[in-house]
mmCIF file of C-alpha atoms in Angstrom:
data_model
loop_
_atom_site.group_PDB
_atom_site.id
_atom_site.type_symbol
_atom_site.label_atom_id
_atom_site.label_comp_id
_atom_site.label_asym_id
_atom_site.label_seq_id
_atom_site.Cartn_x
_atom_site.Cartn_y
_atom_site.Cartn_z
ATOM 1 C CA MET A 21 -34.854 -104.312 125.054
ATOM 2 C CA GLY A 22 -33.503 -105.427 128.417
ATOM 3 C CA GLU A 23 -33.388 -103.389 131.509
ATOM 4 C CA GLU A 24 -29.660 -102.901 131.273
ATOM 5 C CA VAL A 25 -28.559 -99.267 130.836
ATOM 6 C CA LYS A 26 -25.532 -98.750 128.690
ATOM 7 C CA LYS A 27 -22.882 -96.146 129.231
ATOM 8 C CA ILE A 28 -22.266 -94.260 125.994
ATOM 9 C CA MET A 29 -19.739 -91.488 125.790
ATOM 10 C CA HIS A 30 -19.482 -89.036 122.912
ATOM 11 C CA VAL A 31 -15.999 -87.575 122.491
ATOM 12 C CA VAL A 32 -15.766 -84.150 120.788
ATOM 13 C CA ARG A 33 -12.288 -83.566 119.524
ATOM 14 C CA ARG A 34 -12.685 -80.913 116.841
ATOM 15 C CA PRO A 35 -13.225 -77.144 116.836
ATOM 16 C CA PRO A 36 -16.800 -76.003 116.372
ATOM 17 C CA HIS A 37 -17.251 -74.698 112.862
ATOM 18 C CA GLY A 38 -14.601 -75.925 110.415
ATOM 19 C CA THR A 39 -16.360 -79.208 109.932
ATOM 20 C CA ILE A 40 -19.827 -80.610 110.582
ATOM 21 C CA TYR A 41 -18.591 -83.293 113.052
ATOM 22 C CA PRO A 42 -19.340 -81.470 116.306
ATOM 23 C CA TYR A 43 -22.686 -80.295 115.003
ATOM 24 C CA GLU A 44 -23.929 -83.654 113.779
ATOM 25 C CA GLY A 45 -22.323 -85.188 116.866
ATOM 26 C CA LEU A 46 -24.545 -83.096 119.051
ATOM 27 C CA GLU A 47 -27.613 -84.129 117.036
ATOM 28 C CA MET A 48 -26.627 -87.785 117.786
ATOM 29 C CA VAL A 49 -26.237 -87.055 121.432
ATOM 30 C CA LEU A 50 -29.658 -85.549 121.662
ATOM 31 C CA ILE A 51 -31.340 -88.537 119.988
ATOM 32 C CA MET A 52 -29.484 -91.034 122.122
ATOM 33 C CA ALA A 53 -30.411 -89.044 125.257
ATOM 34 C CA ALA A 54 -34.052 -89.849 124.586
ATOM 35 C CA TYR A 55 -33.335 -93.577 124.994
ATOM 36 C CA ASP A 56 -32.813 -93.694 128.804
ATOM 37 C CA GLN A 57 -29.120 -94.669 128.489
ATOM 38 C CA GLU A 58 -26.338 -93.128 130.514
ATOM 39 C CA ILE A 59 -25.033 -90.574 128.045
ATOM 40 C CA SER A 60 -21.907 -88.490 128.706
ATOM 41 C CA MET A 61 -19.840 -86.094 126.606
ATOM 42 C CA ALA A 62 -16.092 -85.605 126.797
ATOM 43 C CA PHE A 63 -14.347 -82.586 125.242
ATOM 44 C CA ILE A 64 -10.704 -83.019 124.463
ATOM 45 C CA GLY A 65 -8.143 -81.115 122.316
ATOM 46 C CA ASP A 66 -9.664 -78.423 120.042
ATOM 47 C CA GLY A 67 -13.069 -79.872 120.925
ATOM 48 C CA LEU A 68 -13.005 -77.558 123.968
ATOM 49 C CA PHE A 69 -13.559 -74.558 121.639
ATOM 50 C CA CYS A 70 -17.095 -75.894 120.969
ATOM 51 C CA LEU A 71 -17.972 -74.935 124.527
ATOM 52 C CA LEU A 72 -16.886 -71.266 124.311
ATOM 53 C CA LYS A 73 -19.370 -68.609 125.318
ATOM 54 C CA ASP A 74 -20.501 -65.885 122.933
ATOM 55 C CA GLN A 75 -19.887 -67.667 119.669
ATOM 56 C CA ASP A 76 -21.418 -65.741 116.757
ATOM 57 C CA THR A 77 -21.674 -67.696 113.508
ATOM 58 C CA THR A 78 -23.709 -65.009 111.662
ATOM 59 C CA LYS A 79 -20.852 -64.018 109.378
ATOM 60 C CA LEU A 80 -19.987 -67.686 108.657
ATOM 61 C CA GLU A 81 -23.612 -68.140 107.584
ATOM 62 C CA ILE A 82 -23.542 -71.330 109.625
ATOM 63 C CA LYS A 83 -26.210 -72.363 112.028
ATOM 64 C CA GLY A 84 -24.429 -72.442 115.376
ATOM 65 C CA PHE A 85 -25.083 -74.898 118.122
ATOM 66 C CA MET A 86 -24.627 -72.896 121.325
ATOM 67 C CA LYS A 87 -28.398 -72.963 121.972
ATOM 68 C CA THR A 88 -28.390 -76.753 121.500
ATOM 69 C CA LEU A 89 -25.597 -77.155 124.053
ATOM 70 C CA GLY A 90 -27.889 -75.277 126.458
ATOM 71 C CA VAL A 91 -30.591 -77.926 126.194
ATOM 72 C CA LEU A 92 -28.337 -80.903 127.050
ATOM 73 C CA GLU A 93 -29.340 -80.437 130.659
ATOM 74 C CA ASP A 94 -33.014 -80.724 129.712
ATOM 75 C CA TYR A 95 -32.210 -83.999 128.093
ATOM 76 C CA ASP A 96 -30.474 -85.219 131.230
ATOM 77 C CA VAL A 97 -27.116 -85.180 129.674
ATOM 78 C CA GLU A 98 -25.363 -83.823 132.757
ATOM 79 C CA GLN A 99 -21.991 -85.643 132.538
ATOM 80 C CA ILE A 100 -19.985 -83.129 130.562
ATOM 81 C CA TYR A 101 -16.288 -83.755 130.956
ATOM 82 C CA VAL A 102 -13.406 -81.506 129.946
ATOM 83 C CA ASP A 103 -9.808 -82.599 129.784
ATOM 84 C CA SER A 104 -7.692 -80.353 132.080
ATOM 85 C CA LYS A 105 -4.624 -80.649 129.951
ATOM 86 C CA SER A 106 -6.367 -79.560 126.799
ATOM 87 C CA MET A 107 -7.845 -76.677 128.755
ATOM 88 C CA ALA A 108 -4.529 -75.492 130.155
ATOM 89 C CA GLU A 109 -2.824 -75.806 126.712
ATOM 90 C CA ARG A 110 -5.439 -73.447 125.284
ATOM 91 C CA GLY A 111 -5.434 -70.976 128.161
ATOM 92 C CA LEU A 112 -9.032 -71.703 128.890
ATOM 93 C CA THR A 113 -10.939 -71.950 132.231
ATOM 94 C CA PRO A 114 -14.414 -73.280 132.998
ATOM 95 C CA ASP A 115 -15.583 -69.634 133.103
ATOM 96 C CA ASP A 116 -15.011 -69.442 129.290
ATOM 97 C CA PHE A 117 -17.618 -72.187 128.682
ATOM 98 C CA CYS A 118 -21.273 -71.715 128.032
ATOM 99 C CA ILE A 119 -22.364 -74.734 130.104
ATOM 100 C CA ALA A 120 -21.261 -76.263 133.373
ATOM 101 C CA VAL A 121 -18.519 -78.895 132.949
ATOM 102 C CA GLU A 122 -16.529 -81.233 135.150
ATOM 103 C CA VAL A 123 -12.826 -80.871 134.637
ATOM 104 C CA LEU A 124 -10.966 -84.148 134.711
ATOM 105 C CA GLU A 125 -7.220 -84.852 134.810
ATOM 106 C CA PRO A 126 -6.096 -87.022 131.850
ATOM 107 C CA ASP A 127 -5.869 -90.148 134.029
ATOM 108 C CA GLU A 128 -9.342 -89.537 135.378
ATOM 109 C CA MET A 129 -10.590 -89.097 131.805
ATOM 110 C CA GLY A 130 -8.980 -92.353 130.855
ATOM 111 C CA GLN A 131 -10.684 -94.009 133.783
ATOM 112 C CA LYS A 132 -14.130 -92.608 132.692
ATOM 113 C CA MET A 133 -13.542 -93.897 129.226
ATOM 114 C CA ALA A 134 -12.586 -97.357 130.563
ATOM 115 C CA GLU A 135 -15.975 -97.482 132.289
ATOM 116 C CA GLN A 136 -17.939 -96.969 129.096
ATOM 117 C CA ASP A 137 -19.763 -99.671 127.091
ATOM 118 C CA CYS A 138 -19.395 -97.588 123.981
ATOM 119 C CA ILE A 139 -17.346 -94.523 122.956
ATOM 120 C CA ILE A 140 -18.300 -92.548 119.895
ATOM 121 C CA PRO A 141 -15.750 -90.071 118.589
ATOM 122 C CA GLN A 142 -17.416 -87.088 117.027
ATOM 123 C CA MET B 24 -19.408 -111.712 119.098
ATOM 124 C CA LYS B 25 -22.070 -109.364 117.747
ATOM 125 C CA PHE B 26 -20.782 -106.195 116.071
ATOM 126 C CA GLY B 27 -22.333 -103.004 114.892
ATOM 127 C CA ILE B 28 -20.496 -100.634 112.581
ATOM 128 C CA LEU B 29 -20.716 -96.861 112.456
ATOM 129 C CA LEU B 30 -19.083 -95.378 109.362
ATOM 130 C CA LYS B 31 -18.558 -91.627 109.398
ATOM 131 C CA GLU B 32 -16.714 -90.982 106.114
ATOM 132 C CA GLY B 33 -17.594 -91.106 102.425
ATOM 133 C CA PRO B 34 -16.144 -93.543 99.931
ATOM 134 C CA TYR B 35 -12.782 -93.057 98.109
ATOM 135 C CA ASN B 36 -12.102 -89.735 99.849
ATOM 136 C CA HIS B 37 -11.175 -91.506 103.021
ATOM 137 C CA GLN B 38 -9.949 -95.004 103.839
ATOM 138 C CA ALA B 39 -12.548 -95.535 106.533
ATOM 139 C CA ALA B 40 -15.054 -97.028 104.101
ATOM 140 C CA ASP B 41 -12.476 -99.602 102.941
ATOM 141 C CA THR B 42 -11.316 -100.381 106.479
ATOM 142 C CA ALA B 43 -14.879 -100.761 107.720
ATOM 143 C CA TYR B 44 -15.638 -103.121 104.842
ATOM 144 C CA GLN B 45 -12.534 -105.228 105.417
ATOM 145 C CA PHE B 46 -13.312 -105.398 109.136
ATOM 146 C CA VAL B 47 -16.845 -106.681 108.385
ATOM 147 C CA LYS B 48 -15.560 -109.314 105.952
ATOM 148 C CA ALA B 49 -12.874 -110.479 108.382
ATOM 149 C CA ALA B 50 -15.269 -110.607 111.377
ATOM 150 C CA MET B 51 -17.836 -112.602 109.406
ATOM 151 C CA ALA B 52 -15.138 -114.982 108.130
ATOM 152 C CA ARG B 53 -14.225 -115.665 111.757
ATOM 153 C CA GLY B 54 -17.833 -116.539 112.584
ATOM 154 C CA HIS B 55 -18.803 -113.264 114.244
ATOM 155 C CA GLU B 56 -22.167 -111.614 113.544
ATOM 156 C CA VAL B 57 -22.308 -108.114 112.032
ATOM 157 C CA GLU B 58 -25.721 -106.773 112.578
ATOM 158 C CA ALA B 59 -25.666 -103.536 110.789
ATOM 159 C CA VAL B 60 -23.536 -100.841 109.117
ATOM 160 C CA PHE B 61 -24.887 -97.376 110.043
ATOM 161 C CA LEU B 62 -23.799 -94.468 107.925
ATOM 162 C CA TYR B 63 -23.390 -91.026 109.452
ATOM 163 C CA ASN B 64 -21.825 -87.733 108.481
ATOM 164 C CA ASP B 65 -20.461 -88.036 104.924
ATOM 165 C CA GLY B 66 -20.665 -91.824 105.359
ATOM 166 C CA VAL B 67 -24.118 -91.617 103.829
ATOM 167 C CA TYR B 68 -22.420 -91.118 100.370
ATOM 168 C CA ASN B 69 -21.588 -94.834 100.542
ATOM 169 C CA VAL B 70 -25.081 -95.717 99.422
ATOM 170 C CA THR B 71 -25.794 -93.589 96.378
ATOM 171 C CA ASN B 72 -26.432 -95.570 93.197
ATOM 172 C CA LEU B 73 -25.294 -92.610 91.123
ATOM 173 C CA ALA B 74 -21.694 -93.591 91.816
ATOM 174 C CA SER B 75 -19.831 -95.125 88.880
ATOM 175 C CA PRO B 76 -16.169 -95.567 89.742
ATOM 176 C CA PRO B 77 -13.671 -96.637 87.139
ATOM 177 C CA GLN B 78 -13.878 -100.305 86.089
ATOM 178 C CA ASP B 79 -10.396 -101.101 87.318
ATOM 179 C CA ASP B 80 -11.037 -99.920 90.856
ATOM 180 C CA ARG B 81 -13.112 -101.350 93.708
ATOM 181 C CA ASN B 82 -16.796 -100.438 93.682
ATOM 182 C CA ILE B 83 -17.386 -99.428 97.291
ATOM 183 C CA VAL B 84 -21.134 -98.809 96.877
ATOM 184 C CA GLN B 85 -21.620 -102.194 95.304
ATOM 185 C CA ARG B 86 -19.600 -103.886 98.062
ATOM 186 C CA TRP B 87 -22.056 -102.634 100.660
ATOM 187 C CA SER B 88 -24.951 -103.989 98.576
ATOM 188 C CA GLU B 89 -23.231 -107.361 98.517
ATOM 189 C CA LEU B 90 -22.840 -107.335 102.231
ATOM 190 C CA GLY B 91 -26.585 -106.642 102.367
ATOM 191 C CA ASP B 92 -27.148 -109.888 100.470
ATOM 192 C CA GLN B 93 -25.356 -111.630 103.322
ATOM 193 C CA GLY B 94 -27.812 -110.259 105.874
ATOM 194 C CA VAL B 95 -25.909 -107.162 107.077
ATOM 195 C CA GLU B 96 -28.304 -104.217 107.388
ATOM 196 C CA ILE B 97 -26.976 -101.186 105.540
ATOM 197 C CA LEU B 98 -28.536 -98.095 107.146
ATOM 198 C CA SER B 99 -28.145 -94.433 106.303
ATOM 199 C CA CYS B 100 -29.033 -91.771 108.810
ATOM 200 C CA ILE B 101 -32.036 -89.801 107.664
ATOM 201 C CA ALA B 102 -30.898 -86.394 108.931
ATOM 202 C CA ALA B 103 -27.397 -86.767 107.504
ATOM 203 C CA SER B 104 -28.875 -88.121 104.213
ATOM 204 C CA LYS B 105 -31.357 -85.310 103.754
ATOM 205 C CA ARG B 106 -28.587 -82.708 104.104
ATOM 206 C CA ARG B 107 -26.603 -84.412 101.381
ATOM 207 C CA GLY B 108 -29.175 -85.375 98.825
ATOM 208 C CA ILE B 109 -29.272 -89.062 99.733
ATOM 209 C CA ALA B 110 -32.907 -90.101 99.259
ATOM 210 C CA ASP B 111 -34.869 -93.258 98.408
ATOM 211 C CA GLU B 112 -34.675 -92.349 94.635
ATOM 212 C CA VAL B 113 -30.894 -92.692 94.618
ATOM 213 C CA LEU B 114 -30.400 -95.391 97.226
ATOM 214 C CA SER B 115 -28.279 -98.327 96.249
ATOM 215 C CA ARG B 116 -29.516 -101.930 96.513
ATOM 216 C CA ASN B 117 -30.047 -103.278 100.065
ATOM 217 C CA ALA B 118 -29.535 -99.852 101.682
ATOM 218 C CA SER B 119 -32.289 -98.068 103.591
ATOM 219 C CA ILE B 120 -32.776 -94.747 105.355
ATOM 220 C CA THR B 121 -33.495 -94.723 108.995
ATOM 221 C CA GLY B 122 -33.170 -92.619 112.100
ATOM 222 C CA LEU B 123 -30.547 -92.235 114.810
ATOM 223 C CA GLY B 124 -32.834 -94.038 117.156
ATOM 224 C CA VAL B 125 -31.989 -97.202 115.257
ATOM 225 C CA LEU B 126 -28.324 -96.533 115.787
ATOM 226 C CA THR B 127 -29.042 -96.166 119.524
ATOM 227 C CA ASP B 128 -30.855 -99.530 119.532
ATOM 228 C CA ILE B 129 -27.827 -101.062 117.747
ATOM 229 C CA ALA B 130 -25.399 -99.487 120.229
ATOM 230 C CA ILE B 131 -27.463 -100.997 123.082
ATOM 231 C CA ARG B 132 -27.881 -104.414 121.483
ATOM 232 C CA VAL B 133 -24.442 -105.250 120.175
ATOM 233 C CA ASP B 134 -21.383 -106.361 122.058
ATOM 234 C CA ARG B 135 -19.194 -103.820 120.320
ATOM 235 C CA LEU B 136 -20.024 -100.785 118.208
ATOM 236 C CA MET B 137 -16.979 -100.177 115.996
ATOM 237 C CA ILE B 138 -16.539 -96.691 114.678
ATOM 238 C CA PHE B 139 -14.669 -95.926 111.455
ATOM 239 C CA GLY B 140 -13.642 -92.434 110.496
ATOM 240 C CA ASP B 141 -11.230 -89.684 111.616
#
């Protein structure tokens, strides 16, 4: 493997528990984070709901992933972007989220995406 | 150009498996290299040899095996496979089960990782 570091962005677009996509997406992020690449995550649309505080999946009998979101920082996944328009449309603010995020305007998000070597929709 | 494929949907239920296959065929016909097809989420159902679709329809599982004959690695994610009962005993010809680390290596190595799914 060369020295080159690739920029890989995972884009979470779906709400947290209706499908397995965000959950398995997060599993993929954590594995990739171990490979010393530049990993980022972008939350857009209903994907923002994955970040909400105080999710309780007990009654769904589904293993939640809030704790896993918390370890992203330990894996050096610190570029967590949230789309401002999606946030406003859903009446959310960064205080509603369980991890620290960077809010980007849609054009800034587009710019971030354009900088990536690889974008993986989750 | 060197391509990698990430397929995130199962066969028949979703067109992604067909589109991914057609993409691989077209890319190879144009002289591009397709290193691997990596199966994730329900995509792992693309490599179960228990599938027996009607004779008058395309056999999606078999198509992946045939691409394997042409040197394309057909890889199923171990974590996603275990959840869904995809194990060595039911694996179709030319497919193998591997980890997400291999997908990471592919993403690093190829010129383009193409993702098929919703």
